[in-house]
PDB file of C-alpha atoms in Angstrom:
ATOM      1  CA  MET G 115       7.458   4.745   5.136  1.00 76.00           C
ATOM      2  CA  ILE G 116       4.073   2.935   6.151  1.00 85.00           C
ATOM      3  CA  LYS G 117       1.821   4.351   8.093  1.00 87.00           C
ATOM      4  CA  SER G 118      -0.685   2.735  10.317  1.00 91.00           C
ATOM      5  CA  MET G 119      -4.785   3.059  10.502  1.00 91.00           C
ATOM      6  CA  THR G 120      -5.411   3.707  13.895  1.00 92.00           C
ATOM      7  CA  GLY G 121      -4.392   6.324  15.420  1.00 93.00           C
ATOM      8  CA  TYR G 122      -6.279   9.609  17.794  1.00 96.00           C
ATOM      9  CA  GLY G 123      -5.711  13.087  18.201  1.00 96.00           C
ATOM     10  CA  LYS G 124      -7.709  16.127  19.817  1.00 96.00           C
ATOM     11  CA  SER G 125      -7.406  19.781  19.897  1.00 96.00           C
ATOM     12  CA  SER G 126      -9.620  22.981  21.498  1.00 96.00           C
ATOM     13  CA  LEU G 127      -8.818  26.203  19.993  1.00 95.00           C
ATOM     14  CA  CYS G 128      -9.918  29.730  22.685  1.00 93.00           C
ATOM     15  CA  LYS G 129     -10.556  33.109  20.730  1.00 87.00           C
ATOM     16  CA  ASP G 130     -12.706  35.512  21.369  1.00 83.00           C
ATOM     17  CA  SER G 131     -15.637  33.718  23.957  1.00 82.00           C
ATOM     18  CA  ARG G 132     -15.355  31.101  20.505  1.00 87.00           C
ATOM     19  CA  GLU G 133     -14.552  27.694  22.408  1.00 92.00           C
ATOM     20  CA  TYR G 134     -13.290  24.929  20.116  1.00 95.00           C
ATOM     21  CA  GLN G 135     -12.749  20.870  21.153  1.00 96.00           C
ATOM     22  CA  VAL G 136     -11.973  18.285  17.977  1.00 97.00           C
ATOM     23  CA  GLU G 137     -12.140  14.956  18.937  1.00 97.00           C
ATOM     24  CA  LEU G 138     -10.591  12.129  15.826  1.00 96.00           C
ATOM     25  CA  ARG G 139     -10.484   8.615  16.359  1.00 96.00           C
ATOM     26  CA  ALA G 140      -9.664   6.320  13.213  1.00 95.00           C
ATOM     27  CA  VAL G 141      -9.908   2.929  13.086  1.00 93.00           C
ATOM     28  CA  ASN G 142      -8.670   0.090   9.803  1.00 90.00           C
ATOM     29  CA  HIS G 143     -10.497   0.198   6.870  1.00 89.00           C
ATOM     30  CA  LYS G 144     -10.305  -0.922   3.022  1.00 85.00           C
ATOM     31  CA  TYR G 145     -11.494   2.913   1.889  1.00 88.00           C
ATOM     32  CA  ILE G 146     -11.749   6.088   3.558  1.00 91.00           C
ATOM     33  CA  ASP G 147     -15.042   7.045   5.820  1.00 94.00           C
ATOM     34  CA  ILE G 148     -15.651  10.108   7.925  1.00 96.00           C
ATOM     35  CA  ASN G 149     -18.551  10.133  10.587  1.00 96.00           C
ATOM     36  CA  ILE G 150     -18.471  13.528  11.955  1.00 96.00           C
ATOM     37  CA  ARG G 151     -20.618  14.696  14.506  1.00 96.00           C
ATOM     38  CA  MET G 152     -20.834  18.070  14.677  1.00 94.00           C
ATOM     39  CA  PRO G 153     -23.852  21.011  16.459  1.00 91.00           C
ATOM     40  CA  LYS G 154     -26.379  21.721  14.290  1.00 86.00           C
ATOM     41  CA  ILE G 155     -25.227  25.845  14.658  1.00 83.00           C
ATOM     42  CA  ILE G 156     -21.750  25.212  12.297  1.00 89.00           C
ATOM     43  CA  SER G 157     -23.206  22.086  10.112  1.00 90.00           C
ATOM     44  CA  TYR G 158     -22.597  24.247   6.953  1.00 90.00           C
ATOM     45  CA  LEU G 159     -18.694  23.844   7.606  1.00 93.00           C
ATOM     46  CA  GLU G 160     -19.091  19.723   7.155  1.00 95.00           C
ATOM     47  CA  GLU G 161     -18.386  19.233   3.453  1.00 95.00           C
ATOM     48  CA  ASP G 162     -15.150  21.519   4.187  1.00 95.00           C
ATOM     49  CA  ILE G 163     -14.359  19.305   7.055  1.00 96.00           C
ATOM     50  CA  ARG G 164     -14.559  16.416   5.258  1.00 95.00           C
ATOM     51  CA  LYS G 165     -12.576  17.186   1.685  1.00 94.00           C
ATOM     52  CA  GLU G 166      -9.685  18.911   4.495  1.00 94.00           C
ATOM     53  CA  ILE G 167      -8.933  15.842   6.098  1.00 95.00           C
ATOM     54  CA  SER G 168     -10.102  13.360   3.304  1.00 93.00           C
ATOM     55  CA  SER G 169      -7.037  15.000   1.802  1.00 93.00           C
ATOM     56  CA  LYS G 170      -4.902  13.710   4.089  1.00 92.00           C
ATOM     57  CA  ILE G 171      -6.032  10.468   5.263  1.00 92.00           C
ATOM     58  CA  LYS G 172      -6.528   8.566   2.440  1.00 89.00           C
ATOM     59  CA  ARG G 173      -8.106   4.989   4.016  1.00 89.00           C
ATOM     60  CA  GLY G 174      -9.631   4.507   7.654  1.00 92.00           C
ATOM     61  CA  LYS G 175     -12.318   5.574   9.733  1.00 94.00           C
ATOM     62  CA  ILE G 176     -12.646   9.052  11.331  1.00 96.00           C
ATOM     63  CA  ASP G 177     -14.823  10.044  13.718  1.00 96.00           C
ATOM     64  CA  ILE G 178     -14.521  13.178  14.407  1.00 97.00           C
ATOM     65  CA  SER G 179     -17.241  14.802  17.780  1.00 96.00           C
ATOM     66  CA  ILE G 180     -16.496  18.677  17.513  1.00 96.00           C
ATOM     67  CA  ASN G 181     -18.122  21.085  20.002  1.00 95.00           C
ATOM     68  CA  PHE G 182     -18.057  24.245  19.350  1.00 92.00           C
ATOM     69  CA  GLU G 183     -19.829  26.890  22.194  1.00 87.00           C
ATOM     70  CA  ASN G 184     -20.298  30.838  21.671  1.00 82.00           C
ATOM     71  CA  TYR G 185     -20.322  32.857  25.010  1.00 77.00           C
ATOM     72  CA  SER G 186     -20.461  35.746  22.425  1.00 69.00           C
ATOM     73  CA  LYS G 187     -22.731  38.963  23.740  1.00 63.00           C
ATOM     74  CA  GLU G 188     -22.407  40.246  20.199  1.00 58.00           C
ATOM     75  CA  GLY G 189     -22.385  36.862  18.447  1.00 58.00           C
ATOM     76  CA  ASN G 190     -25.675  35.006  19.733  1.00 61.00           C
ATOM     77  CA  ARG G 191     -29.424  36.684  19.671  1.00 68.00           C
ATOM     78  CA  VAL G 192     -32.521  34.217  20.570  1.00 73.00           C
ATOM     79  CA  LYS G 193     -35.067  34.283  18.574  1.00 76.00           C
ATOM     80  CA  ILE G 194     -38.676  33.094  19.803  1.00 82.00           C
ATOM     81  CA  ASN G 195     -40.855  30.989  17.178  1.00 81.00           C
ATOM     82  CA  THR G 196     -44.203  32.489  17.718  1.00 84.00           C
ATOM     83  CA  GLU G 197     -45.979  30.504  15.665  1.00 85.00           C
ATOM     84  CA  LEU G 198     -45.255  26.748  17.306  1.00 83.00           C
ATOM     85  CA  ALA G 199     -45.712  28.781  20.418  1.00 82.00           C
ATOM     86  CA  LYS G 200     -49.343  29.465  19.871  1.00 85.00           C
ATOM     87  CA  MET G 201     -50.200  26.397  18.060  1.00 86.00           C
ATOM     88  CA  TYR G 202     -48.200  24.716  21.664  1.00 82.00           C
ATOM     89  CA  ILE G 203     -50.766  26.768  23.934  1.00 84.00           C
ATOM     90  CA  GLN G 204     -53.297  26.149  22.016  1.00 85.00           C
ATOM     91  CA  SER G 205     -53.300  22.150  22.124  1.00 85.00           C
ATOM     92  CA  LEU G 206     -52.812  22.869  25.563  1.00 81.00           C
ATOM     93  CA  ARG G 207     -56.287  24.548  26.699  1.00 83.00           C
ATOM     94  CA  GLU G 208     -58.289  21.730  24.601  1.00 81.00           C
ATOM     95  CA  LEU G 209     -56.165  18.740  26.457  1.00 80.00           C
ATOM     96  CA  ALA G 210     -56.726  20.517  29.689  1.00 80.00           C
ATOM     97  CA  VAL G 211     -60.698  21.192  28.765  1.00 78.00           C
ATOM     98  CA  GLU G 212     -60.509  17.666  27.393  1.00 79.00           C
ATOM     99  CA  GLU G 213     -59.723  16.113  30.458  1.00 77.00           C
ATOM    100  CA  ASN G 214     -60.619  18.792  32.811  1.00 79.00           C
ATOM    101  CA  ILE G 215     -57.622  20.083  34.180  1.00 80.00           C
ATOM    102  CA  SER G 216     -56.883  23.386  35.196  1.00 77.00           C
ATOM    103  CA  SER G 217     -55.189  25.653  32.062  1.00 72.00           C
ATOM    104  CA  ASN G 218     -52.809  27.712  33.618  1.00 77.00           C
ATOM    105  CA  ILE G 219     -49.931  27.961  31.299  1.00 77.00           C
ATOM    106  CA  GLU G 220     -46.538  29.402  32.557  1.00 80.00           C
ATOM    107  CA  ILE G 221     -44.596  31.120  29.390  1.00 80.00           C
ATOM    108  CA  THR G 222     -41.609  29.644  31.329  1.00 80.00           C
ATOM    109  CA  GLU G 223     -43.062  26.123  30.541  1.00 81.00           C
ATOM    110  CA  ILE G 224     -43.451  27.136  27.031  1.00 82.00           C
ATOM    111  CA  ALA G 225     -39.369  28.520  26.607  1.00 80.00           C
ATOM    112  CA  LYS G 226     -38.475  24.592  27.564  1.00 80.00           C
ATOM    113  CA  LEU G 227     -40.359  22.678  24.522  1.00 82.00           C
ATOM    114  CA  PRO G 228     -38.677  22.733  21.794  1.00 84.00           C
ATOM    115  CA  ASP G 229     -37.655  24.691  19.347  1.00 80.00           C
ATOM    116  CA  VAL G 230     -39.842  27.724  20.802  1.00 80.00           C
ATOM    117  CA  LEU G 231     -36.419  29.950  21.440  1.00 77.00           C
ATOM    118  CA  ILE G 232     -33.766  29.553  18.571  1.00 75.00           C
ATOM    119  CA  ILE G 233     -30.170  30.770  18.943  1.00 67.00           C
ATOM    120  CA  LYS G 234     -29.055  32.591  15.575  1.00 66.00           C
ATOM    121  CA  SER G 235     -24.927  32.947  15.291  1.00 60.00           C
ATOM    122  CA  GLU G 236     -24.445  36.052  13.303  1.00 61.00           C
ATOM    123  CA  LEU G 237     -20.573  35.696  14.156  1.00 64.00           C
ATOM    124  CA  ASP G 238     -18.501  35.885  10.629  1.00 74.00           C
ATOM    125  CA  GLU G 239     -19.137  32.328   8.745  1.00 81.00           C
ATOM    126  CA  LYS G 240     -14.978  32.455   7.364  1.00 87.00           C
ATOM    127  CA  THR G 241     -14.128  33.429  10.752  1.00 88.00           C
ATOM    128  CA  ILE G 242     -15.277  30.446  12.100  1.00 89.00           C
ATOM    129  CA  LYS G 243     -14.901  28.293   9.545  1.00 92.00           C
ATOM    130  CA  GLU G 244     -11.613  29.969   9.468  1.00 93.00           C
ATOM    131  CA  GLU G 245     -11.182  29.159  13.862  1.00 94.00           C
ATOM    132  CA  ILE G 246     -12.104  25.349  13.334  1.00 94.00           C
ATOM    133  CA  LEU G 247     -10.349  24.328  10.633  1.00 96.00           C
ATOM    134  CA  GLU G 248      -7.273  25.418  12.093  1.00 96.00           C
ATOM    135  CA  VAL G 249      -8.497  23.028  15.367  1.00 97.00           C
ATOM    136  CA  VAL G 250      -9.860  20.236  13.055  1.00 96.00           C
ATOM    137  CA  ASN G 251      -5.995  20.432  11.285  1.00 96.00           C
ATOM    138  CA  ASP G 252      -3.802  20.662  14.992  1.00 96.00           C
ATOM    139  CA  ALA G 253      -5.914  17.353  15.564  1.00 96.00           C
ATOM    140  CA  VAL G 254      -4.755  15.558  12.004  1.00 96.00           C
ATOM    141  CA  GLU G 255      -1.250  16.361  12.536  1.00 96.00           C
ATOM    142  CA  GLN G 256      -2.244  14.269  16.392  1.00 96.00           C
ATOM    143  CA  LEU G 257      -3.967  11.492  14.351  1.00 95.00           C
ATOM    144  CA  LEU G 258      -1.290  11.647  11.523  1.00 94.00           C
ATOM    145  CA  GLN G 259       2.426  11.389  14.067  1.00 95.00           C
ATOM    146  CA  MET G 260      -0.018   8.436  16.368  1.00 94.00           C
ATOM    147  CA  ARG G 261      -0.407   6.295  12.650  1.00 93.00           C
ATOM    148  CA  LYS G 262       3.529   7.103  11.850  1.00 92.00           C
ATOM    149  CA  ASN G 263       4.824   5.911  15.250  1.00 93.00           C
ATOM    150  CA  GLU G 264       2.757   3.358  14.623  1.00 92.00           C
ATOM    151  CA  GLY G 265       3.589   2.793  11.098  1.00 91.00           C
ATOM    152  CA  GLU G 266       7.893   2.615  11.422  1.00 92.00           C
ATOM    153  CA  LYS G 267       6.863  -0.515  14.349  1.00 92.00           C
ATOM    154  CA  ILE G 268       5.005  -2.713  11.986  1.00 93.00           C
ATOM    155  CA  SER G 269       7.382  -1.567   9.213  1.00 92.00           C
ATOM    156  CA  GLU G 270      10.516  -3.031  11.479  1.00 93.00           C
ATOM    157  CA  ASP G 271       8.070  -6.268  11.886  1.00 94.00           C
ATOM    158  CA  ILE G 272       8.273  -6.875   8.350  1.00 94.00           C
ATOM    159  CA  LYS G 273      11.768  -6.495   6.701  1.00 94.00           C
ATOM    160  CA  SER G 274      11.705  -8.688   9.490  1.00 95.00           C
ATOM    161  CA  LYS G 275       9.321 -11.419   7.984  1.00 96.00           C
ATOM    162  CA  ILE G 276      10.456 -10.682   4.247  1.00 96.00           C
ATOM    163  CA  LEU G 277      14.004 -11.643   5.355  1.00 96.00           C
ATOM    164  CA  GLN G 278      12.660 -14.325   6.680  1.00 96.00           C
ATOM    165  CA  ILE G 279      10.667 -15.160   3.099  1.00 96.00           C
ATOM    166  CA  GLU G 280      14.143 -14.602   1.071  1.00 96.00           C
ATOM    167  CA  SER G 281      16.339 -16.753   3.124  1.00 96.00           C
ATOM    168  CA  LYS G 282      13.427 -19.373   2.825  1.00 95.00           C
ATOM    169  CA  VAL G 283      13.336 -19.300  -0.787  1.00 95.00           C
ATOM    170  CA  GLU G 284      17.039 -19.186  -1.102  1.00 94.00           C
ATOM    171  CA  GLU G 285      16.704 -22.867   0.285  1.00 93.00           C
ATOM    172  CA  ILE G 286      14.192 -23.623  -1.996  1.00 91.00           C
ATOM    173  CA  PHE G 287      16.248 -22.846  -5.055  1.00 88.00           C
ATOM    174  CA  GLY G 288      19.355 -24.352  -3.256  1.00 85.00           C
ATOM    175  CA  LEU G 289      17.432 -27.904  -2.191  1.00 84.00           C
ATOM    176  CA  SER G 290      15.588 -27.707  -6.943  1.00 79.00           C
ATOM    177  CA  THR G 291      19.005 -27.884  -8.024  1.00 74.00           C
ATOM    178  CA  ARG G 292      19.699 -31.145  -6.517  1.00 69.00           C
ATOM    179  CA  LEU G 293      16.545 -32.725  -6.761  1.00 63.00           C
ATOM    180  CA  ILE G 294      17.303 -34.160 -11.414  1.00 60.00           C
ATOM    181  CA  GLU G 295      20.592 -35.216  -9.684  1.00 61.00           C
ATOM    182  CA  GLU G 296      18.760 -36.840  -6.996  1.00 59.00           C
ATOM    183  CA  TYR G 297      16.722 -38.558  -9.441  1.00 54.00           C
ATOM    184  CA  VAL G 298      18.742 -39.430 -12.574  1.00 55.00           C
ATOM    185  CA  VAL G 299      20.257 -41.273  -9.381  1.00 53.00           C
ATOM    186  CA  LYS G 300      17.134 -43.123  -8.123  1.00 59.00           C
ATOM    187  CA  LEU G 301      15.830 -43.671 -11.870  1.00 54.00           C
ATOM    188  CA  GLU G 302      19.356 -45.652 -13.685  1.00 54.00           C
ATOM    189  CA  SER G 303      18.952 -47.549  -9.324  1.00 60.00           C
ATOM    190  CA  ARG G 304      15.512 -48.939  -9.854  1.00 59.00           C
ATOM    191  CA  ILE G 305      15.333 -49.325 -13.796  1.00 52.00           C
ATOM    192  CA  LYS G 306      18.699 -51.957 -13.050  1.00 51.00           C
ATOM    193  CA  GLU G 307      16.340 -53.022 -10.279  1.00 51.00           C
ATOM    194  CA  ILE G 308      13.604 -54.366 -12.942  1.00 51.00           C
ATOM    195  CA  LEU G 309      15.690 -55.316 -15.204  1.00 50.00           C
ATOM    196  CA  LYS G 310      18.317 -57.140 -13.081  1.00 54.00           C
ATOM    197  CA  THR G 311      20.918 -55.382 -15.865  1.00 55.00           C
ATOM    198  CA  GLU G 312      23.330 -53.270 -16.254  1.00 56.00           C
ATOM    199  CA  GLU G 313      23.534 -51.429 -19.592  1.00 57.00           C
ATOM    200  CA  ILE G 314      20.691 -48.961 -20.056  1.00 56.00           C
ATOM    201  CA  ASP G 315      19.257 -47.659 -22.455  1.00 56.00           C
ATOM    202  CA  LYS G 316      20.393 -43.288 -22.012  1.00 59.00           C
ATOM    203  CA  SER G 317      19.003 -42.466 -24.309  1.00 64.00           C
ATOM    204  CA  ARG G 318      15.694 -43.350 -23.006  1.00 59.00           C
ATOM    205  CA  LEU G 319      16.330 -41.971 -19.380  1.00 53.00           C
ATOM    206  CA  MET G 320      17.286 -39.141 -20.453  1.00 60.00           C
ATOM    207  CA  GLN G 321      14.321 -38.357 -21.860  1.00 61.00           C
ATOM    208  CA  GLU G 322      12.394 -39.648 -18.677  1.00 56.00           C
ATOM    209  CA  VAL G 323      15.184 -37.285 -16.970  1.00 52.00           C
ATOM    210  CA  VAL G 324      13.907 -34.237 -19.237  1.00 52.00           C
ATOM    211  CA  ILE G 325      10.233 -34.789 -18.383  1.00 55.00           C
ATOM    212  CA  TYR G 326      10.517 -34.989 -14.800  1.00 54.00           C
ATOM    213  CA  ALA G 327      12.909 -31.800 -14.751  1.00 54.00           C
ATOM    214  CA  ASP G 328       9.806 -29.823 -16.472  1.00 53.00           C
ATOM    215  CA  LYS G 329       7.542 -31.480 -14.900  1.00 61.00           C
ATOM    216  CA  CYS G 330       9.276 -29.988 -11.310  1.00 62.00           C
ATOM    217  CA  SER G 331      10.955 -26.992 -12.495  1.00 71.00           C
ATOM    218  CA  ILE G 332       9.915 -24.656 -10.415  1.00 81.00           C
ATOM    219  CA  GLU G 333      12.774 -21.804 -11.583  1.00 80.00           C
ATOM    220  CA  GLU G 334      10.142 -19.644 -13.034  1.00 84.00           C
ATOM    221  CA  GLU G 335       8.342 -19.699  -9.780  1.00 89.00           C
ATOM    222  CA  ILE G 336      11.333 -18.267  -7.697  1.00 90.00           C
ATOM    223  CA  THR G 337      12.310 -15.770 -10.148  1.00 92.00           C
ATOM    224  CA  ARG G 338       8.603 -13.996  -9.745  1.00 93.00           C
ATOM    225  CA  MET G 339       8.772 -14.692  -5.625  1.00 95.00           C
ATOM    226  CA  ARG G 340      12.385 -12.719  -6.027  1.00 95.00           C
ATOM    227  CA  SER G 341      10.858 -10.020  -7.902  1.00 96.00           C
ATOM    228  CA  HIS G 342       7.800 -10.220  -5.244  1.00 96.00           C
ATOM    229  CA  ILE G 343       9.673  -9.142  -3.015  1.00 96.00           C
ATOM    230  CA  LEU G 344      11.833  -6.432  -4.568  1.00 95.00           C
ATOM    231  CA  GLN G 345       8.914  -5.075  -4.858  1.00 95.00           C
ATOM    232  CA  PHE G 346       7.101  -5.670  -1.352  1.00 93.00           C
ATOM    233  CA  ARG G 347      10.818  -3.251   0.614  1.00 94.00           C
ATOM    234  CA  ASN G 348      10.243  -0.620  -1.723  1.00 93.00           C
ATOM    235  CA  LEU G 349       6.448  -0.611  -0.963  1.00 93.00           C
ATOM    236  CA  ILE G 350       7.669  -0.836   2.438  1.00 91.00           C
ATOM    237  CA  GLU G 351       9.601   2.713   2.024  1.00 89.00           C
ATOM    238  CA  ALA G 352       7.839   4.470  -0.718  1.00 88.00           C
ATOM    239  CA  SER G 353       5.648   7.955   0.862  1.00 83.00           C
ATOM    240  CA  GLU G 354       2.077   7.381  -0.408  1.00 85.00           C
ATOM    241  CA  PRO G 355      -0.017   5.128   1.012  1.00 85.00           C
ATOM    242  CA  THR G 356       0.928   1.476   0.179  1.00 88.00           C
ATOM    243  CA  GLY G 357      -1.639  -1.024   1.177  1.00 88.00           C
ATOM    244  CA  LYS G 358      -3.592  -2.314  -1.130  1.00 88.00           C
ATOM    245  CA  LYS G 359      -0.384  -3.344  -3.509  1.00 91.00           C
ATOM    246  CA  MET G 360       0.783  -4.670   0.041  1.00 93.00           C
ATOM    247  CA  ASP G 361      -2.553  -6.951   0.237  1.00 92.00           C
ATOM    248  CA  PHE G 362      -2.504  -8.257  -3.389  1.00 93.00           C
ATOM    249  CA  LEU G 363       1.733  -8.647  -3.512  1.00 95.00           C
ATOM    250  CA  LEU G 364       1.044 -11.412  -1.081  1.00 95.00           C
ATOM    251  CA  GLN G 365      -1.895 -12.247  -2.906  1.00 95.00           C
ATOM    252  CA  GLU G 366       0.299 -12.736  -5.715  1.00 95.00           C
ATOM    253  CA  MET G 367       3.563 -14.654  -3.655  1.00 96.00           C
ATOM    254  CA  ASN G 368       1.145 -16.941  -1.623  1.00 95.00           C
ATOM    255  CA  ARG G 369       0.234 -18.021  -5.484  1.00 94.00           C
ATOM    256  CA  GLU G 370       3.601 -18.448  -6.550  1.00 95.00           C
ATOM    257  CA  THR G 371       4.278 -20.742  -3.035  1.00 95.00           C
ATOM    258  CA  ASN G 372       1.348 -22.311  -3.291  1.00 93.00           C
ATOM    259  CA  THR G 373       2.681 -24.049  -7.389  1.00 91.00           C
ATOM    260  CA  ILE G 374       6.640 -24.577  -5.887  1.00 90.00           C
ATOM    261  CA  GLY G 375       4.870 -26.664  -3.161  1.00 87.00           C
ATOM    262  CA  SER G 376       2.903 -28.200  -5.532  1.00 83.00           C
ATOM    263  CA  LYS G 377       5.517 -28.814  -8.372  1.00 80.00           C
ATOM    264  CA  ALA G 378       8.499 -29.699  -5.531  1.00 74.00           C
ATOM    265  CA  ASN G 379       7.945 -33.095  -5.111  1.00 73.00           C
ATOM    266  CA  CYS G 380      10.627 -32.946  -1.516  1.00 78.00           C
ATOM    267  CA  LEU G 381       9.714 -33.252   1.981  1.00 85.00           C
ATOM    268  CA  ASP G 382      12.359 -30.516   3.219  1.00 88.00           C
ATOM    269  CA  ILE G 383      10.781 -28.195   0.105  1.00 87.00           C
ATOM    270  CA  THR G 384       7.115 -28.992   1.803  1.00 90.00           C
ATOM    271  CA  ASN G 385       7.751 -27.978   4.795  1.00 93.00           C
ATOM    272  CA  LYS G 386      10.060 -25.025   3.850  1.00 94.00           C
ATOM    273  CA  VAL G 387       6.919 -23.960   1.689  1.00 94.00           C
ATOM    274  CA  VAL G 388       4.144 -24.303   4.748  1.00 95.00           C
ATOM    275  CA  ASP G 389       6.987 -21.845   6.444  1.00 96.00           C
ATOM    276  CA  ILE G 390       6.959 -19.426   3.639  1.00 96.00           C
ATOM    277  CA  LYS G 391       3.179 -19.394   3.863  1.00 96.00           C
ATOM    278  CA  THR G 392       2.675 -19.099   7.686  1.00 96.00           C
ATOM    279  CA  ILE G 393       4.867 -15.680   8.001  1.00 96.00           C
ATOM    280  CA  LEU G 394       2.879 -14.957   4.671  1.00 96.00           C
ATOM    281  CA  GLU G 395      -0.520 -15.642   6.820  1.00 95.00           C
ATOM    282  CA  ASP G 396       1.384 -13.004   9.884  1.00 94.00           C
ATOM    283  CA  ILE G 397       2.752  -9.893   6.855  1.00 95.00           C
ATOM    284  CA  ARG G 398      -1.230 -10.218   5.531  1.00 92.00           C
ATOM    285  CA  GLU G 399      -2.524  -9.392   9.395  1.00 91.00           C
ATOM    286  CA  GLN G 400      -0.234  -6.611   9.238  1.00 90.00           C
ATOM    287  CA  THR G 401      -1.088  -4.903   6.456  1.00 90.00           C
ATOM    288  CA  GLN G 402      -5.202  -4.970   7.701  1.00 87.00           C
ATOM    289  CA  ASN G 403      -3.646  -2.146  10.046  1.00 88.00           C
ATOM    290  CA  ILE G 404      -1.688  -0.521   7.031  1.00 90.00           C
ATOM    291  CA  GLU G 405      -3.068   2.363   5.616  1.00 87.00           C
TER     292      GLU G 405
END
């Protein structure tokens, strides 16, 4: 069953004073594009998270927001960047002398400056990895379920449109079988009118009919359209992602439809060709959101 490319998933976990929150949003994209926002302290897990998501999602733009808080005393250690703090102090004192202002520098103010205080995590990386992947997988499953639900709705709509196309194709086939007979009658009547005689060279007439039949025959195009319709139905029921294959198949169906329209010298067929092209465009818009 086809899946939509849009979806949303959110999950959280609180364990041993560690809190995780993961939020995923997915939208349409030609390929797989994963963007991750996460705290620097666990950035070493980015590639593992990326692999986990790409193993389950094959197409779409995925934005992931990850929050991590560690309230465990055993897991955190504050380290002072002494060299950087001294550089701050020296620069501030030089500025004070240069501007003739007070150089009374409080240690609490120094501590607020960027990168002076560093919180080091000494937690087991394996534990953190297992816990965060658990939350990521839960959020992904929610997103996949939403994609599946929307995909089912899209599937039913496309099936209905494919049925309409199939009906139009068969109507065109029925009309095309009568074109030769109508042409023979018109041609014979025209010749009689021009030559003012009832005597007609039957061999010459049949030669003209054969040329006309070869020129306007759409049997090959009808056969290919029937094949494409069958393939499209199979893609709808396929378990693997089929969005790109559907897009290609729609291009082929559109090409065959154009050829039918250019060959068939019949207003009724032309009108049905326009109807098919309109339906194909509607399906194409739907496939832009299929994984």
